[in-house]
Amino acid sequence: QAQLVESGGGSVQTGGSLRLSCAAAGIDFPIYCLGWFRQAPGKEREGVARIDTDASTHYADSVKGRFTISRDNKKNTITLQMNNSKPEDTGIYYCTALYSVFACGRWSSFEDQGSWGQGTQVTVSS
C-alpha cells in the first residue's frame, strides 16, 4: 500500500520561496506518475504540477514559470520548488502517485486512481 508523507510547508511572504518534499514508500516508484495538488479554503482541490515516468513535466497555468516539480527515483522523493509565491498559492498541498498504467495525462486520473499524502499547509502573506 502506498504511503506518501509531505513536508516543507509553512509561511512565506509574497515573492518568497518554499520547497515541498514528499517521501514515498510501498510503491514501485519509477513506474508511477507523480503530482502535487492544492486546495485553497472554500475551493476544490486542483492540480498544480505533475511529472511522468519519463520525467516530462506539466504545470497549471497559474504556476508556470514559478514552480518546478522534480523526482528522485533513487530516494523515492518528489519535490516542488515554489518561487515568486503569491497569496493565491495559499492552501493545503498534497502529493499524489498514480500507477502509470492509468492515464497520467489527466489531472482527474490522480483524483480517481491515485494515492495521496495527508497534505501540508502553505500560507503566502501579502
Tab-separated table of N, CA and C in Angstrom, residues 7-63:
chain	number	residue	atom	x	y	z
A	7	SER	N	6.323	17.207	3.482
A	7	SER	CA	6.990	18.066	4.456
A	7	SER	C	7.415	19.346	3.750
A	8	GLY	N	7.753	20.354	4.546
A	8	GLY	CA	8.295	21.578	3.984
A	8	GLY	C	7.324	22.732	3.886
A	9	GLY	N	6.064	22.512	4.261
A	9	GLY	CA	5.114	23.613	4.228
A	9	GLY	C	5.434	24.654	5.286
A	10	GLY	N	4.747	25.780	5.203
A	10	GLY	CA	4.972	26.842	6.165
A	10	GLY	C	4.441	28.155	5.649
A	11	SER	N	4.951	29.229	6.212
A	11	SER	CA	4.507	30.571	5.835
A	11	SER	C	5.630	31.309	5.138
A	12	VAL	N	5.251	32.092	4.146
A	12	VAL	CA	6.223	32.882	3.397
A	12	VAL	C	5.526	34.151	2.921
A	13	GLN	N	6.295	35.186	2.718
A	13	GLN	CA	5.730	36.430	2.203
A	13	GLN	C	5.679	36.391	0.681
A	14	THR	N	4.855	37.234	0.124
A	14	THR	CA	4.746	37.348	-1.331
A	14	THR	C	6.131	37.538	-1.943
A	15	GLY	N	6.372	36.743	-2.986
A	15	GLY	CA	7.674	36.791	-3.645
A	15	GLY	C	8.691	35.815	-3.081
A	16	GLY	N	8.359	35.193	-1.965
A	16	GLY	CA	9.284	34.266	-1.320
A	16	GLY	C	9.243	32.874	-1.926
A	17	SER	N	10.075	32.008	-1.357
A	17	SER	CA	10.212	30.643	-1.873
A	17	SER	C	9.978	29.620	-0.763
A	18	LEU	N	9.443	28.484	-1.192
A	18	LEU	CA	9.284	27.331	-0.320
A	18	LEU	C	9.645	26.090	-1.124
A	19	ARG	N	10.103	25.067	-0.423
A	19	ARG	CA	10.422	23.805	-1.072
A	19	ARG	C	9.666	22.697	-0.355
A	20	LEU	N	8.739	22.090	-1.065
A	20	LEU	CA	7.965	20.985	-0.514
A	20	LEU	C	8.586	19.659	-0.944
A	21	SER	N	8.577	18.711	-0.026
A	21	SER	CA	9.085	17.377	-0.336
A	21	SER	C	8.040	16.336	0.018
A	22	CYS	N	8.117	15.207	-0.657
A	22	CYS	CA	7.203	14.100	-0.376
A	22	CYS	C	8.003	12.807	-0.456
A	23	ALA	N	7.967	12.039	0.604
A	23	ALA	CA	8.647	10.745	0.641
A	23	ALA	C	7.624	9.643	0.376
A	24	ALA	N	7.941	8.772	-0.550
A	24	ALA	CA	7.021	7.698	-0.923
A	24	ALA	C	7.562	6.342	-0.497
A	25	ALA	N	6.647	5.465	-0.105
A	25	ALA	CA	7.002	4.094	0.257
A	25	ALA	C	5.877	3.169	-0.166
A	26	GLY	N	6.219	1.901	-0.368
A	26	GLY	CA	5.190	0.918	-0.682
A	26	GLY	C	4.774	0.862	-2.128
A	27	ILE	N	5.493	1.563	-3.013
A	27	ILE	CA	5.178	1.527	-4.440
A	27	ILE	C	6.458	1.315	-5.234
A	28	ASP	N	6.299	0.838	-6.450
A	28	ASP	CA	7.435	0.716	-7.365
A	28	ASP	C	7.634	2.088	-8.001
A	29	PHE	N	8.359	2.924	-7.306
A	29	PHE	CA	8.393	4.364	-7.557
A	29	PHE	C	8.646	4.748	-9.018
A	30	PRO	N	9.628	4.168	-9.708
A	30	PRO	CA	9.935	4.624	-11.078
A	30	PRO	C	8.785	4.468	-12.071
A	31	ILE	N	7.824	3.591	-11.809
A	31	ILE	CA	6.748	3.392	-12.775
A	31	ILE	C	5.463	4.105	-12.365
A	32	TYR	N	5.610	5.054	-11.455
A	32	TYR	CA	4.480	5.861	-11.024
A	32	TYR	C	4.629	7.289	-11.529
A	33	CYS	N	3.528	7.842	-12.024
A	33	CYS	CA	3.461	9.266	-12.293
A	33	CYS	C	3.208	9.958	-10.960
A	34	LEU	N	3.734	11.147	-10.813
A	34	LEU	CA	3.691	11.837	-9.528
A	34	LEU	C	3.151	13.244	-9.702
A	35	GLY	N	2.552	13.762	-8.668
A	35	GLY	CA	1.985	15.093	-8.812
A	35	GLY	C	1.817	15.817	-7.503
A	36	TRP	N	1.574	17.098	-7.622
A	36	TRP	CA	1.210	17.956	-6.496
A	36	TRP	C	-0.120	18.620	-6.824
A	37	PHE	N	-1.040	18.560	-5.877
A	37	PHE	CA	-2.312	19.253	-5.956
A	37	PHE	C	-2.384	20.215	-4.777
A	38	ARG	N	-3.333	21.122	-4.832
A	38	ARG	CA	-3.545	22.015	-3.694
A	38	ARG	C	-5.034	22.304	-3.558
A	39	GLN	N	-5.392	22.644	-2.336
A	39	GLN	CA	-6.775	23.027	-2.062
A	39	GLN	C	-6.780	24.297	-1.232
A	40	ALA	N	-7.318	25.343	-1.831
A	40	ALA	CA	-7.450	26.617	-1.138
A	40	ALA	C	-8.738	26.608	-0.317
A	41	PRO	N	-8.807	27.443	0.710
A	41	PRO	CA	-10.023	27.489	1.527
A	41	PRO	C	-11.259	27.767	0.682
A	42	GLY	N	-12.277	26.932	0.837
A	42	GLY	CA	-13.521	27.135	0.123
A	42	GLY	C	-13.502	26.754	-1.341
A	43	LYS	N	-12.411	26.149	-1.798
A	43	LYS	CA	-12.300	25.780	-3.206
A	43	LYS	C	-12.030	24.281	-3.351
A	44	GLU	N	-12.238	23.790	-4.558
A	44	GLU	CA	-11.958	22.390	-4.831
A	44	GLU	C	-10.454	22.178	-5.007
A	45	ARG	N	-10.050	20.954	-4.788
A	45	ARG	CA	-8.650	20.619	-4.991
A	45	ARG	C	-8.319	20.709	-6.479
A	46	GLU	N	-7.128	21.234	-6.796
A	46	GLU	CA	-6.736	21.417	-8.192
A	46	GLU	C	-5.316	20.924	-8.406
A	47	GLY	N	-5.056	20.462	-9.620
A	47	GLY	CA	-3.721	20.030	-9.966
A	47	GLY	C	-2.778	21.205	-10.131
A	48	VAL	N	-1.568	21.079	-9.630
A	48	VAL	CA	-0.567	22.138	-9.691
A	48	VAL	C	0.561	21.748	-10.641
A	49	ALA	N	1.110	20.550	-10.444
A	49	ALA	CA	2.226	20.084	-11.261
A	49	ALA	C	2.249	18.570	-11.245
A	50	ARG	N	2.710	17.991	-12.334
A	50	ARG	CA	2.873	16.545	-12.367
A	50	ARG	C	4.113	16.199	-13.167
A	51	ILE	N	4.675	15.050	-12.882
A	51	ILE	CA	5.875	14.592	-13.569
A	51	ILE	C	5.675	13.129	-13.918
A	52	ASP	N	5.891	12.811	-15.160
A	52	ASP	CA	5.626	11.467	-15.648
A	52	ASP	C	6.834	10.553	-15.427
A	53	THR	N	6.695	9.295	-15.818
A	53	THR	CA	7.772	8.329	-15.603
A	53	THR	C	9.013	8.670	-16.430
A	54	ASP	N	8.819	9.407	-17.525
A	54	ASP	CA	9.967	9.810	-18.353
A	54	ASP	C	10.507	11.170	-17.935
A	55	ALA	N	10.032	11.672	-16.802
A	55	ALA	CA	10.464	12.952	-16.217
A	55	ALA	C	9.921	14.164	-16.960
A	56	SER	N	9.000	13.981	-17.898
A	56	SER	CA	8.362	15.138	-18.518
A	56	SER	C	7.426	15.781	-17.499
A	57	THR	N	7.347	17.085	-17.540
A	57	THR	CA	6.603	17.820	-16.529
A	57	THR	C	5.452	18.621	-17.143
A	58	HIS	N	4.444	18.866	-16.321
A	58	HIS	CA	3.276	19.624	-16.744
A	58	HIS	C	2.839	20.480	-15.570
A	59	TYR	N	2.412	21.721	-15.879
A	59	TYR	CA	2.055	22.655	-14.827
A	59	TYR	C	0.714	23.313	-15.112
A	60	ALA	N	0.039	23.660	-14.049
A	60	ALA	CA	-1.131	24.512	-14.184
A	60	ALA	C	-0.656	25.879	-14.660
A	61	ASP	N	-1.480	26.543	-15.452
A	61	ASP	CA	-1.094	27.847	-15.992
A	61	ASP	C	-0.740	28.843	-14.883
A	62	SER	N	-1.414	28.717	-13.763
A	62	SER	CA	-1.225	29.679	-12.675
A	62	SER	C	0.158	29.593	-12.023
A	63	VAL	N	0.879	28.498	-12.243
A	63	VAL	CA	2.188	28.345	-11.585
A	63	VAL	C	3.336	28.209	-12.581
